[in-house]
Coordinates of N, CA and C in Angstrom, one line a residue:
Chain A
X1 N 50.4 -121.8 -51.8 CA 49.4 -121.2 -50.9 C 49.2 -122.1 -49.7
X2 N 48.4 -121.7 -48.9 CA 48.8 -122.2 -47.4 C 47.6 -123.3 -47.1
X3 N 47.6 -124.4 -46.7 CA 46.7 -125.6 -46.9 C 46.2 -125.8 -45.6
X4 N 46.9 -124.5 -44.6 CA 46.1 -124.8 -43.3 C 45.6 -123.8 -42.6
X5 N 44.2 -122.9 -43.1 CA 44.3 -122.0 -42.8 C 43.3 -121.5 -41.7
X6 N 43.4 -120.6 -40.6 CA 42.8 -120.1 -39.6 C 41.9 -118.9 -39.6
X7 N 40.4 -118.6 -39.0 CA 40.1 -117.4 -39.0 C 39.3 -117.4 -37.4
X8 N 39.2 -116.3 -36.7 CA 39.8 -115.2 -37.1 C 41.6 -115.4 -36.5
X9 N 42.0 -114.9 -37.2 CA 44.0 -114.5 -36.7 C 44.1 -114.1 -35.3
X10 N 43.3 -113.1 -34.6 CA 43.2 -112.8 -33.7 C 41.9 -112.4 -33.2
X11 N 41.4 -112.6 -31.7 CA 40.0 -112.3 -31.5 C 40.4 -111.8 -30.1
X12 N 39.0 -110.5 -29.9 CA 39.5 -110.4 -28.5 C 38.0 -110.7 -28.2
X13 N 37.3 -111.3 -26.7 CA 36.3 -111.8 -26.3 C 35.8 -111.4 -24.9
X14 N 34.4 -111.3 -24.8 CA 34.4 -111.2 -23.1 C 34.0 -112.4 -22.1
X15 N 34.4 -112.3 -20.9 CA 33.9 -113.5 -20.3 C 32.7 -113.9 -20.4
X16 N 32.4 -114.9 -20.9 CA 30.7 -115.3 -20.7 C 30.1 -115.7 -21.8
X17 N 31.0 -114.8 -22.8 CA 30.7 -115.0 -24.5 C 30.8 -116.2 -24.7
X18 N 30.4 -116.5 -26.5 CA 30.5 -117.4 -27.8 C 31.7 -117.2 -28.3
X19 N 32.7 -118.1 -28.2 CA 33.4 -117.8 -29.1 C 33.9 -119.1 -30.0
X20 N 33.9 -118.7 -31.4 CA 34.3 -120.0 -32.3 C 35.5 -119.6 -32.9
X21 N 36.2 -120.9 -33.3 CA 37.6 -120.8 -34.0 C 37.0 -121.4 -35.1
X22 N 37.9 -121.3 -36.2 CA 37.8 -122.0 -37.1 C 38.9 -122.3 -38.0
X23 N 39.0 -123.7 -38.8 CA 39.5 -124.3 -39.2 C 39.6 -124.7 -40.4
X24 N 40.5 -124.2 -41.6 CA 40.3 -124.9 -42.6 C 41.9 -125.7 -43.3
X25 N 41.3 -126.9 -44.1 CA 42.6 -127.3 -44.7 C 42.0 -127.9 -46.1
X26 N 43.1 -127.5 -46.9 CA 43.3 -127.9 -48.3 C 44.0 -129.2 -48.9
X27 N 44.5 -130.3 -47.8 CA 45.3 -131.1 -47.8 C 44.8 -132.0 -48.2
X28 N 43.3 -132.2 -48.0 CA 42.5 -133.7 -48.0 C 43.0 -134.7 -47.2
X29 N 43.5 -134.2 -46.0 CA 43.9 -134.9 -44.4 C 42.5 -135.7 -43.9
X30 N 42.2 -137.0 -43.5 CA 41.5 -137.2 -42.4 C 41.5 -136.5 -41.1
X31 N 42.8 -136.6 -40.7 CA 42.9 -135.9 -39.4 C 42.8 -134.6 -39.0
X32 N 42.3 -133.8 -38.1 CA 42.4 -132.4 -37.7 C 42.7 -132.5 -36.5
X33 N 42.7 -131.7 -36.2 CA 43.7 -131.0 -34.5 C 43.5 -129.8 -33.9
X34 N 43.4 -129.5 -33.0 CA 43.3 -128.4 -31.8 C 44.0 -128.3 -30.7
X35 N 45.2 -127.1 -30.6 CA 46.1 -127.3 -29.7 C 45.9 -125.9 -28.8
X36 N 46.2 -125.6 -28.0 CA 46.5 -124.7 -27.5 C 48.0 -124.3 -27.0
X37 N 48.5 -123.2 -27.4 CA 50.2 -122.8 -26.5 C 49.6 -122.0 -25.6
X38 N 50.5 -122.3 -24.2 CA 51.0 -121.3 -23.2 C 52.2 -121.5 -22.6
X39 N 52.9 -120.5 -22.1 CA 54.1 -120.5 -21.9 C 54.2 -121.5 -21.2
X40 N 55.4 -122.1 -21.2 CA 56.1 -123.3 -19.8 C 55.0 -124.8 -20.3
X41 N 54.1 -124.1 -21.2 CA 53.4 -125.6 -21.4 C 53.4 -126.9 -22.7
X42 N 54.1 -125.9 -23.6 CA 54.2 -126.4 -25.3 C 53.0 -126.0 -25.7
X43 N 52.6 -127.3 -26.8 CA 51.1 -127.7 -27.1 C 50.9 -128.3 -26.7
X44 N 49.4 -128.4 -26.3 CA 48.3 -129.5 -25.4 C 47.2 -129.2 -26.3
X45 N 46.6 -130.9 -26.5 CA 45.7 -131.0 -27.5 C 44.1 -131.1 -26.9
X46 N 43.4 -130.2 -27.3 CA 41.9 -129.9 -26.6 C 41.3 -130.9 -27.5
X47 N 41.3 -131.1 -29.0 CA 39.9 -131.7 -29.5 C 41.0 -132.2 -31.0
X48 N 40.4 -133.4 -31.0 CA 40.9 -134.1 -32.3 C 39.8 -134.6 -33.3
X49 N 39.6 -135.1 -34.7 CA 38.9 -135.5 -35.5 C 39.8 -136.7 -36.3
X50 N 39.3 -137.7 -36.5 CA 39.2 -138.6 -37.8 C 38.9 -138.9 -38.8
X51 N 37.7 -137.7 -39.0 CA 37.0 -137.5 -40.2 C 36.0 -136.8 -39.8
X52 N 34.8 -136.3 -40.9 CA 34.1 -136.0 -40.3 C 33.2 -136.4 -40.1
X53 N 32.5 -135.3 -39.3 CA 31.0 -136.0 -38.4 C 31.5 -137.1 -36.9
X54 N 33.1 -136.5 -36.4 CA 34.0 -137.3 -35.6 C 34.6 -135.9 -34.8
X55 N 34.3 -136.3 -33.6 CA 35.0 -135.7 -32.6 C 35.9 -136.0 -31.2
X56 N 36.8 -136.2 -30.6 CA 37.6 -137.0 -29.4 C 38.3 -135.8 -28.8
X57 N 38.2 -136.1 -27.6 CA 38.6 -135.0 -26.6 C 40.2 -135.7 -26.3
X58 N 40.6 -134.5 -26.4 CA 42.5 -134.8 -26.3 C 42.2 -134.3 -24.5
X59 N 43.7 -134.5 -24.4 CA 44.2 -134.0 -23.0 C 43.5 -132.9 -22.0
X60 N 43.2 -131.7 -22.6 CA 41.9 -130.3 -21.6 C 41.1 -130.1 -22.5
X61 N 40.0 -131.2 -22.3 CA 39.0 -130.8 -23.3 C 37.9 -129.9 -22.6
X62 N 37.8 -129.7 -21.1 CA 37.3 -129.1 -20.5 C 37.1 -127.3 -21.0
X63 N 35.4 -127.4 -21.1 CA 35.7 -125.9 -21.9 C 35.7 -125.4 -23.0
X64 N 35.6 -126.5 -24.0 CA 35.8 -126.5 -25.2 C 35.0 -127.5 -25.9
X65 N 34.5 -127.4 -27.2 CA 33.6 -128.3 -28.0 C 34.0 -127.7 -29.2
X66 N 34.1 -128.9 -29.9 CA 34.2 -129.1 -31.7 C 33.6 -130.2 -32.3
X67 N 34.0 -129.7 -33.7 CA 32.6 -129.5 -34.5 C 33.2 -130.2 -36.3
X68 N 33.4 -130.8 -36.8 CA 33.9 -131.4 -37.9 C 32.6 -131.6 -38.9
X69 N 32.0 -130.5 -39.2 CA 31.5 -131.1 -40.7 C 31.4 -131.6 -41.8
X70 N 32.7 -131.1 -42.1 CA 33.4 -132.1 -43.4 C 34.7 -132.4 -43.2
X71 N 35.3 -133.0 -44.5 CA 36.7 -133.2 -44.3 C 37.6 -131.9 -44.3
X72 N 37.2 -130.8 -44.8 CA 38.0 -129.6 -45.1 C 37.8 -129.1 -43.7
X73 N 36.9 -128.5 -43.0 CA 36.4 -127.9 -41.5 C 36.4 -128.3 -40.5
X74 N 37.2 -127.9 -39.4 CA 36.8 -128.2 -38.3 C 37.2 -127.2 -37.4
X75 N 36.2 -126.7 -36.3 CA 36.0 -125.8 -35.8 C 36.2 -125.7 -34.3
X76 N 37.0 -124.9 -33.0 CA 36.6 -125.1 -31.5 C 35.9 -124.2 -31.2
X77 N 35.0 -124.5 -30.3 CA 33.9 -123.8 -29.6 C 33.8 -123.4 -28.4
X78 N 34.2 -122.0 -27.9 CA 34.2 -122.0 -26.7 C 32.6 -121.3 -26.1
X79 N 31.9 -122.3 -25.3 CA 30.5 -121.5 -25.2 C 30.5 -120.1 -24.3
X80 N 31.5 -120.8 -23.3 CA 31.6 -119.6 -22.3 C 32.5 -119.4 -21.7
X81 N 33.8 -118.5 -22.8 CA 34.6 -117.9 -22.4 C 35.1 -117.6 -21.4
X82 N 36.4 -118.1 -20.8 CA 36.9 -117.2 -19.7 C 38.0 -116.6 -19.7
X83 N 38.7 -116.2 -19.0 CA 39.9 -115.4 -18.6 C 41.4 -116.0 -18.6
X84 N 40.8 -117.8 -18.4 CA 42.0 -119.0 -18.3 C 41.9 -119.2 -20.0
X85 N 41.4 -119.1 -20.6 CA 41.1 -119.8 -22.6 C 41.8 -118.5 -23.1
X86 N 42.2 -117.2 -22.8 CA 43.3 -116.4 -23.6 C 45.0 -117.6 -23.7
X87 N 44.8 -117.6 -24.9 CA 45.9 -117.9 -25.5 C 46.1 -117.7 -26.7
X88 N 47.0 -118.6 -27.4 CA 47.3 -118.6 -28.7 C 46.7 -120.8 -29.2
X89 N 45.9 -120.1 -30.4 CA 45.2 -121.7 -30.8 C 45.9 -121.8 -32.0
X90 N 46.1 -123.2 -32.2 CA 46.7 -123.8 -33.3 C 46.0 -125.1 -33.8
X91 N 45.6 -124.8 -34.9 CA 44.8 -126.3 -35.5 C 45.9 -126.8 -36.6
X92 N 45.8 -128.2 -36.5 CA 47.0 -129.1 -37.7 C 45.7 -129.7 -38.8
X93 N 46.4 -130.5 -39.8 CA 45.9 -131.7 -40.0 C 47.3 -132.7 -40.1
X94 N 46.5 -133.7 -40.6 CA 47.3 -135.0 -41.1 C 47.0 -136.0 -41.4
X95 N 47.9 -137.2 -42.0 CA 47.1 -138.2 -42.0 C 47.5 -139.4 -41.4
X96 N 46.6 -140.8 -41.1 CA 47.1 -141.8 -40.5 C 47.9 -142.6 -41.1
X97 N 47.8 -142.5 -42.4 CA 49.2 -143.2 -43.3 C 50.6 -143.4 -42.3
X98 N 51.1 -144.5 -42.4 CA 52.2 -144.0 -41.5 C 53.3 -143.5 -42.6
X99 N 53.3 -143.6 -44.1 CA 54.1 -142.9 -44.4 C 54.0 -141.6 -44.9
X100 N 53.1 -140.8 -44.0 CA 52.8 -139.4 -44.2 C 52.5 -139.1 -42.7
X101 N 53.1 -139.4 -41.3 CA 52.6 -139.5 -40.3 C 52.5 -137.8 -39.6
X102 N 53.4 -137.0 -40.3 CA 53.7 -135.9 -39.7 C 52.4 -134.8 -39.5
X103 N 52.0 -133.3 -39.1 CA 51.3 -132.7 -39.3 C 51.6 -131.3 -39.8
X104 N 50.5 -130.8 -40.0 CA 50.6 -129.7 -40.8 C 49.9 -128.6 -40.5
X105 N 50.2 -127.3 -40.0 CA 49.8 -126.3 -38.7 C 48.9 -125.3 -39.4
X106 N 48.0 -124.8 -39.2 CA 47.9 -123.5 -39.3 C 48.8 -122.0 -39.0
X107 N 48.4 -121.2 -38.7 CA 49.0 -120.2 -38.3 C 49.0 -119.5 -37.3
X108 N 47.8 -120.3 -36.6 CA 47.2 -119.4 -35.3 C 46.0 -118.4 -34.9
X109 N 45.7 -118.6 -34.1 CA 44.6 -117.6 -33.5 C 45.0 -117.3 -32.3
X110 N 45.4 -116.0 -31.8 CA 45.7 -115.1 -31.0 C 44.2 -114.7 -30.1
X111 N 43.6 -115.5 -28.6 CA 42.1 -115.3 -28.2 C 42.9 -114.4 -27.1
X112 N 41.6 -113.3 -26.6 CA 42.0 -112.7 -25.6 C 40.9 -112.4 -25.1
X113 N 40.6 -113.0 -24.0 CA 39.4 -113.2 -23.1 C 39.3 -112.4 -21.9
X114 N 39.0 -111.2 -22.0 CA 39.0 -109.7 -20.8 C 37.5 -110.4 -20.0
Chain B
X1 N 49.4 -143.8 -20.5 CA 49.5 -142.9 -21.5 C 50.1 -142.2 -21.9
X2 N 50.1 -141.4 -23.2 CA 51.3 -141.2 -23.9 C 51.9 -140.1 -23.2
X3 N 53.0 -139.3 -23.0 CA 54.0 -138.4 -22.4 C 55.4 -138.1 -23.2
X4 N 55.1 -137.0 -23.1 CA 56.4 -136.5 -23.8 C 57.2 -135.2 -23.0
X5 N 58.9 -135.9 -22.9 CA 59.4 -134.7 -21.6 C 60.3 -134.2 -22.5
X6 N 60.5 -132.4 -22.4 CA 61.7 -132.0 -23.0 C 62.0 -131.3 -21.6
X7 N 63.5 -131.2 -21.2 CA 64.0 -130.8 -19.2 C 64.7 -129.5 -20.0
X8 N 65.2 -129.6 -21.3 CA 66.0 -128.5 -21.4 C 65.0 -126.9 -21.8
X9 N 64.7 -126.4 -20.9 CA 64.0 -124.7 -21.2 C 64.6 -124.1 -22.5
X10 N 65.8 -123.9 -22.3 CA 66.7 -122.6 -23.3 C 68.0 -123.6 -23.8
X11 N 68.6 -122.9 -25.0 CA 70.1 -123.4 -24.8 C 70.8 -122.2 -25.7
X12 N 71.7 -121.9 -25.6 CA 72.7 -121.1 -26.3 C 73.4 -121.8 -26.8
X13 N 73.9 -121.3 -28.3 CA 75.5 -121.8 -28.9 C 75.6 -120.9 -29.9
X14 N 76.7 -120.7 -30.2 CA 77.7 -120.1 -31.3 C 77.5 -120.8 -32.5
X15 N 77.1 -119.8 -33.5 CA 76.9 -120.1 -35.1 C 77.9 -121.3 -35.2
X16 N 77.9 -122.2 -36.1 CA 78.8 -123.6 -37.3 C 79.0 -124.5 -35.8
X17 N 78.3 -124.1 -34.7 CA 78.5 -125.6 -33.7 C 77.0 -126.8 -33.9
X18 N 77.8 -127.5 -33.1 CA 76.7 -128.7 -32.9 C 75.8 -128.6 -31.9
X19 N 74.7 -128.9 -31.7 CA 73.9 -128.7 -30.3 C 73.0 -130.1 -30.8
X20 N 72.7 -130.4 -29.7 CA 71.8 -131.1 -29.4 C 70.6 -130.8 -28.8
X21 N 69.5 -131.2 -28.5 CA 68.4 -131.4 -27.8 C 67.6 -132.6 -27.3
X22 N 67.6 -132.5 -26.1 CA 66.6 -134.0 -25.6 C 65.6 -134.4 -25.8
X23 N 64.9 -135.5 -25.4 CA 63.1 -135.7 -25.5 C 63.3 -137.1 -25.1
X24 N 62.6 -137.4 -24.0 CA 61.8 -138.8 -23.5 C 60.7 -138.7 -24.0
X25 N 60.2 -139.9 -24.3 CA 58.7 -140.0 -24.4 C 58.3 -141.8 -23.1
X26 N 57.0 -141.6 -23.1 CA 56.4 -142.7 -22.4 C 55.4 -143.3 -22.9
X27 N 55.6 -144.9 -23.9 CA 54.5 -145.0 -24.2 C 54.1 -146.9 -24.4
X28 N 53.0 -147.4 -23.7 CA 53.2 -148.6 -23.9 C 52.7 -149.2 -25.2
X29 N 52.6 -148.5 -26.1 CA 52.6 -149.0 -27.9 C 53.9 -149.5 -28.1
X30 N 53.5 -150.3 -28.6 CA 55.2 -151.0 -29.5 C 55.4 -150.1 -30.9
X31 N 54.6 -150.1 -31.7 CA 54.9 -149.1 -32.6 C 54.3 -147.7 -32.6
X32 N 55.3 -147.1 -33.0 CA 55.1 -145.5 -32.7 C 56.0 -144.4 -33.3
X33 N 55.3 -143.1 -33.6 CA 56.2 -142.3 -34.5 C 56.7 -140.9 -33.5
X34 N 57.4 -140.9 -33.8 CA 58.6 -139.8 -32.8 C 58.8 -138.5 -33.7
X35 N 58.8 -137.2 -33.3 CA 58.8 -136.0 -34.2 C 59.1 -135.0 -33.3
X36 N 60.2 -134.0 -34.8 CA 60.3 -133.0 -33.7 C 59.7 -131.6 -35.2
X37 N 59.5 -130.5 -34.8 CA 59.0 -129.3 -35.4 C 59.8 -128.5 -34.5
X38 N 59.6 -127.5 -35.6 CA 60.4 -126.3 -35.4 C 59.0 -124.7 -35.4
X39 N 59.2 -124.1 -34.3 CA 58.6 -123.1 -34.4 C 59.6 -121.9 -34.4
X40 N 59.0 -120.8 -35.3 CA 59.8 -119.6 -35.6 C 59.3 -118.2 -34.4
X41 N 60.0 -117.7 -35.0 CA 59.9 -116.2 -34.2 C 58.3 -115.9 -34.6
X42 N 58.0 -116.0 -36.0 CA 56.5 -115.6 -36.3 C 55.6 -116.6 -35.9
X43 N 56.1 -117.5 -34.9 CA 54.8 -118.2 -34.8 C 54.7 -119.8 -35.8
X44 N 55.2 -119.6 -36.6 CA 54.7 -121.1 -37.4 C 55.3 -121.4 -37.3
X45 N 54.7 -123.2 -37.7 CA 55.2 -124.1 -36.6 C 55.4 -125.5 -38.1
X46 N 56.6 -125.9 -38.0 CA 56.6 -127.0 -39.3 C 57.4 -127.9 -39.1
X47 N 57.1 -129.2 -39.6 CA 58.4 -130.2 -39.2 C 59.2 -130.8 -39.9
X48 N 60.1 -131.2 -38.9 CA 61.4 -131.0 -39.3 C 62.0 -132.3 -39.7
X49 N 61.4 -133.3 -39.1 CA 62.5 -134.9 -39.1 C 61.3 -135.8 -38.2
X50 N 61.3 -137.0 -38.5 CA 60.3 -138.3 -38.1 C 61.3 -139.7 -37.7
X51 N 60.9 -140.1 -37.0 CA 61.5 -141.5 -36.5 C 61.0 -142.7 -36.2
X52 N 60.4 -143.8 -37.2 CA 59.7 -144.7 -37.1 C 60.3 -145.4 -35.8
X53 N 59.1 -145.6 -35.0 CA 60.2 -147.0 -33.9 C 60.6 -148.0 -34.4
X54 N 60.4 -148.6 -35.4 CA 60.8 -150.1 -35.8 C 61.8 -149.9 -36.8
X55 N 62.1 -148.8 -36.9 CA 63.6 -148.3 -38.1 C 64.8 -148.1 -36.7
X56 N 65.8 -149.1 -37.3 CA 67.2 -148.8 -36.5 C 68.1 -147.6 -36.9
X57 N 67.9 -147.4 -37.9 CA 68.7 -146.4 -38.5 C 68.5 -144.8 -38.1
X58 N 69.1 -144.1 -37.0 CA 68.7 -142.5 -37.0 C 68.0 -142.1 -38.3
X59 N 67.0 -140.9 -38.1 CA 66.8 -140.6 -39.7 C 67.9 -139.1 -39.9
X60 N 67.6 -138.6 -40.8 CA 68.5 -137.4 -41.6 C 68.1 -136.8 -42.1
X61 N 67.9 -135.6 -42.1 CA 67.3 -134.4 -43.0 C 68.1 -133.2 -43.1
X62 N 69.1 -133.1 -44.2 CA 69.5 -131.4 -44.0 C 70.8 -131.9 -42.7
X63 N 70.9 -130.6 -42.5 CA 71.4 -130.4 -41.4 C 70.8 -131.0 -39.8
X64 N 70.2 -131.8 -39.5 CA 69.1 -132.2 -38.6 C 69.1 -133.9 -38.8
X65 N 69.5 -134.1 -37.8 CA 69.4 -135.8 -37.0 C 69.2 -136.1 -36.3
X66 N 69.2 -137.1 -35.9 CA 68.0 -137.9 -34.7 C 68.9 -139.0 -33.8
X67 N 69.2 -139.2 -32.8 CA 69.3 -139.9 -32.2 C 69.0 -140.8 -31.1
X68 N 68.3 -141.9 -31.9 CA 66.9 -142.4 -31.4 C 68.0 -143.7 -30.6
X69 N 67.8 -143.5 -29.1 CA 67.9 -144.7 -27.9 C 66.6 -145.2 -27.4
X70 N 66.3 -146.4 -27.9 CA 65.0 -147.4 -27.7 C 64.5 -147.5 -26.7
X71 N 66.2 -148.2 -26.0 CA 66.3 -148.6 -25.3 C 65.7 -147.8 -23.8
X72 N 66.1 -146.7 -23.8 CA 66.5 -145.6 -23.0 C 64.8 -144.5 -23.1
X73 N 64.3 -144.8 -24.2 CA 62.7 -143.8 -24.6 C 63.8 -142.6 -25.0
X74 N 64.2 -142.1 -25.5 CA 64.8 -141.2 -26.3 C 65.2 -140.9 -27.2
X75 N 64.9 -139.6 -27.8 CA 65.1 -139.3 -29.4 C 65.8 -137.8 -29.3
X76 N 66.6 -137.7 -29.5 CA 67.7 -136.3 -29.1 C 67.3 -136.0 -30.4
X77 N 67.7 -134.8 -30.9 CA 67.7 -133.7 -32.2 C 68.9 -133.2 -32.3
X78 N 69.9 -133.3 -33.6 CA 70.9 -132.7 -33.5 C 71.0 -132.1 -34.7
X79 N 71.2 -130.9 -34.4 CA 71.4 -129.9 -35.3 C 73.2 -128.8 -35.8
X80 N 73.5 -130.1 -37.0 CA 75.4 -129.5 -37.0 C 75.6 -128.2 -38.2
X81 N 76.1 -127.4 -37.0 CA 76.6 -126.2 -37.7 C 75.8 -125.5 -38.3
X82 N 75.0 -124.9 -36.9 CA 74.3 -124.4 -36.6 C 74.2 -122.8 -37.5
X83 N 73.0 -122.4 -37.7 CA 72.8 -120.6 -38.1 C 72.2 -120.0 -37.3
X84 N 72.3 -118.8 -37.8 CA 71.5 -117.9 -36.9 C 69.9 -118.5 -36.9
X85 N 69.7 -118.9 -38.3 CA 67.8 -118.9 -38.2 C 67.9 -120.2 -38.1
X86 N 68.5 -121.4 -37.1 CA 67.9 -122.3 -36.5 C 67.2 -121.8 -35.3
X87 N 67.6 -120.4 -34.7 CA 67.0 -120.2 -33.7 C 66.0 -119.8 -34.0
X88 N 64.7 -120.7 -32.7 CA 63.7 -120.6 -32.6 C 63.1 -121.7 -31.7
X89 N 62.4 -122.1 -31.3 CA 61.6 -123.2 -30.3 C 61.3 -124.4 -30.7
X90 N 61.7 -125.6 -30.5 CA 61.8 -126.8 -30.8 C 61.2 -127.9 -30.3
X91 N 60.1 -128.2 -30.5 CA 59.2 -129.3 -29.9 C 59.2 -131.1 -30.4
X92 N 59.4 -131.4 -29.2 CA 59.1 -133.2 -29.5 C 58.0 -133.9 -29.8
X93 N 57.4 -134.8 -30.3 CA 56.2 -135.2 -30.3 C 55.8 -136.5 -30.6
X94 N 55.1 -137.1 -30.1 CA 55.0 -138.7 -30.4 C 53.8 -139.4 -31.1
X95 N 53.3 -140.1 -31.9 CA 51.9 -140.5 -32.1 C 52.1 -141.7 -32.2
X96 N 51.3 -142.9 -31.4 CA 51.7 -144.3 -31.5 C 50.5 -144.4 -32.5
X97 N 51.2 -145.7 -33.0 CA 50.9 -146.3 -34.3 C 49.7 -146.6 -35.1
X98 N 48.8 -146.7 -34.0 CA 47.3 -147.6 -34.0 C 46.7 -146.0 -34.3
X99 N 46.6 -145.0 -33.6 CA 46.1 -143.9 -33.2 C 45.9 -142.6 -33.6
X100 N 45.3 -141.7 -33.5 CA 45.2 -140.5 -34.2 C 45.8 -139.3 -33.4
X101 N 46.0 -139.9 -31.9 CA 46.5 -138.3 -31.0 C 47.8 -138.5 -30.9
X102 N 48.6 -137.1 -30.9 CA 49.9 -136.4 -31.0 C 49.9 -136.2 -30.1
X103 N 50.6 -136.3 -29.3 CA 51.5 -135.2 -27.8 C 52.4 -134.4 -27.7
X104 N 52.9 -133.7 -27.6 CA 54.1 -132.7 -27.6 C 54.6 -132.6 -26.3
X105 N 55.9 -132.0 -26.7 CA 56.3 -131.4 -25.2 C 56.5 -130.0 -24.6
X106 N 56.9 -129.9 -23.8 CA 56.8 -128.5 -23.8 C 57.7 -127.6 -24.3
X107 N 58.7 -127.8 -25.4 CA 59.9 -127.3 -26.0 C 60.8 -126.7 -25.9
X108 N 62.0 -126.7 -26.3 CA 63.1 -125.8 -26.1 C 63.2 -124.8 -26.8
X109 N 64.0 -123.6 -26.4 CA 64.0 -122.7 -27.1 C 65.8 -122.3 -27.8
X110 N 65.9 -122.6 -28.5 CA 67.5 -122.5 -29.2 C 67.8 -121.0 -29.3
X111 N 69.1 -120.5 -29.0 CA 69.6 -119.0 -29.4 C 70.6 -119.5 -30.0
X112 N 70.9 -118.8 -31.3 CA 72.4 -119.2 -32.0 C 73.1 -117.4 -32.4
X113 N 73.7 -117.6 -31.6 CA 74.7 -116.0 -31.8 C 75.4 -115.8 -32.1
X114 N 76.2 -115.0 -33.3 CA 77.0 -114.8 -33.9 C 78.7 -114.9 -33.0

């Protein structure tokens, strides 16, 4: 079963809106992650955790706020939606072990911000 | 701070060949871990092969090796004898050693045609 999982799969939203992602994992990872794809860009990481009740702004954190409750959750937050945040989101975990250094993806959230 | 370049966009090859792929990274940690993942046509995204910096030895997985120049910041991906379902999008990534953030690059995309 899948240890990294996303809701919703897909969202569509309007400018100006609330919109939350959310994040779950089964791994018992310290680490969590928040990436965004767009074409020509890879992934670029918006919001990272080291546990919870921990939050650090990756590379475009602009726009975005997260939220780490526990070790299993962690959530991005877009307060006010725009037209530039349609993409596709990707949350990992992992851990700092270095002999488990790799990460472990979700599935995705497909946002579409009209 | 950390940086990671993939120059090659696309590459084509014919099924049972060898291809490679590039990746610089930039980073002034002395220890640090090197990664590449593979994303599919559906979107998921999982990895594939790791490369401690302080290991001399390329690592190996499968069909999938690493050819890590220290010297040079580079860690190529080679993938021998090739299938159809290696095709899909191929990302580099780095996390130095002390640290919790990952960078990626912006990936290539492999076609393997019969």
């Amino acid at each position: 079963e899948a240890a990294v999982t996303q809701s919703p799969r897909n969202k569509v939203a309007v400018t100006g809106g609330k919109v939350t992602l959310s994040c779950n994992q089964t791994n018992n990872h310290n680490n969590m992650y928040w990436y965004r794809q767009d074409t020509g860009h890879g992934l670029r990481l918006i919001h990272y955790s080291y546990g919870a009740g921990s939050t650090e702004k990756g590379d475009i954190p602009d726009g975005y706020k997260a939220s780490r409750p526990s070790q299993e959750n962690f959530s991005l937050i877009l307060e006010l939606a725009t037209p530039s945040q349609t993409s596709v989101y990707f949350c990992a975990s992992g851990v700092r072990d270095s002999n488990y250094a790799e990460q472990f993806f979700g599935p995705g959230t497909r946002l579409t911000v009209l | 701070a950390q940086k990671v370049t993939q120059t090659q966009t696309s590459i084509s090859v014919v099924e049972k060949t060898t291809v490679t792929m590039d990746c610089v990274y930039e980073t002034r940690d002395s220890s640090y871990f090197l990664f590449w993942y593979k994303q599919t046509a559906s979107g998921e995204i999982v990895f594939l092969i790791r490369q401690d910096s302080y290991k001399k030895e390329n690592a190996t997985v499968g069909h999938y090796s690493l050819n890590f120049q220290k010297p040079k910041s580079s860690i190529g991906l080679i993938i021998t004898a090739t299938q159809i379902e290696d095709s899909a999008v191929y990302f580099c990534a780095m996390r130095e050693g002390g640290g919790y953030k990952v960078v990626f690059g912006s990936g290539t995309r492999l076609l393997v045609s019969p």
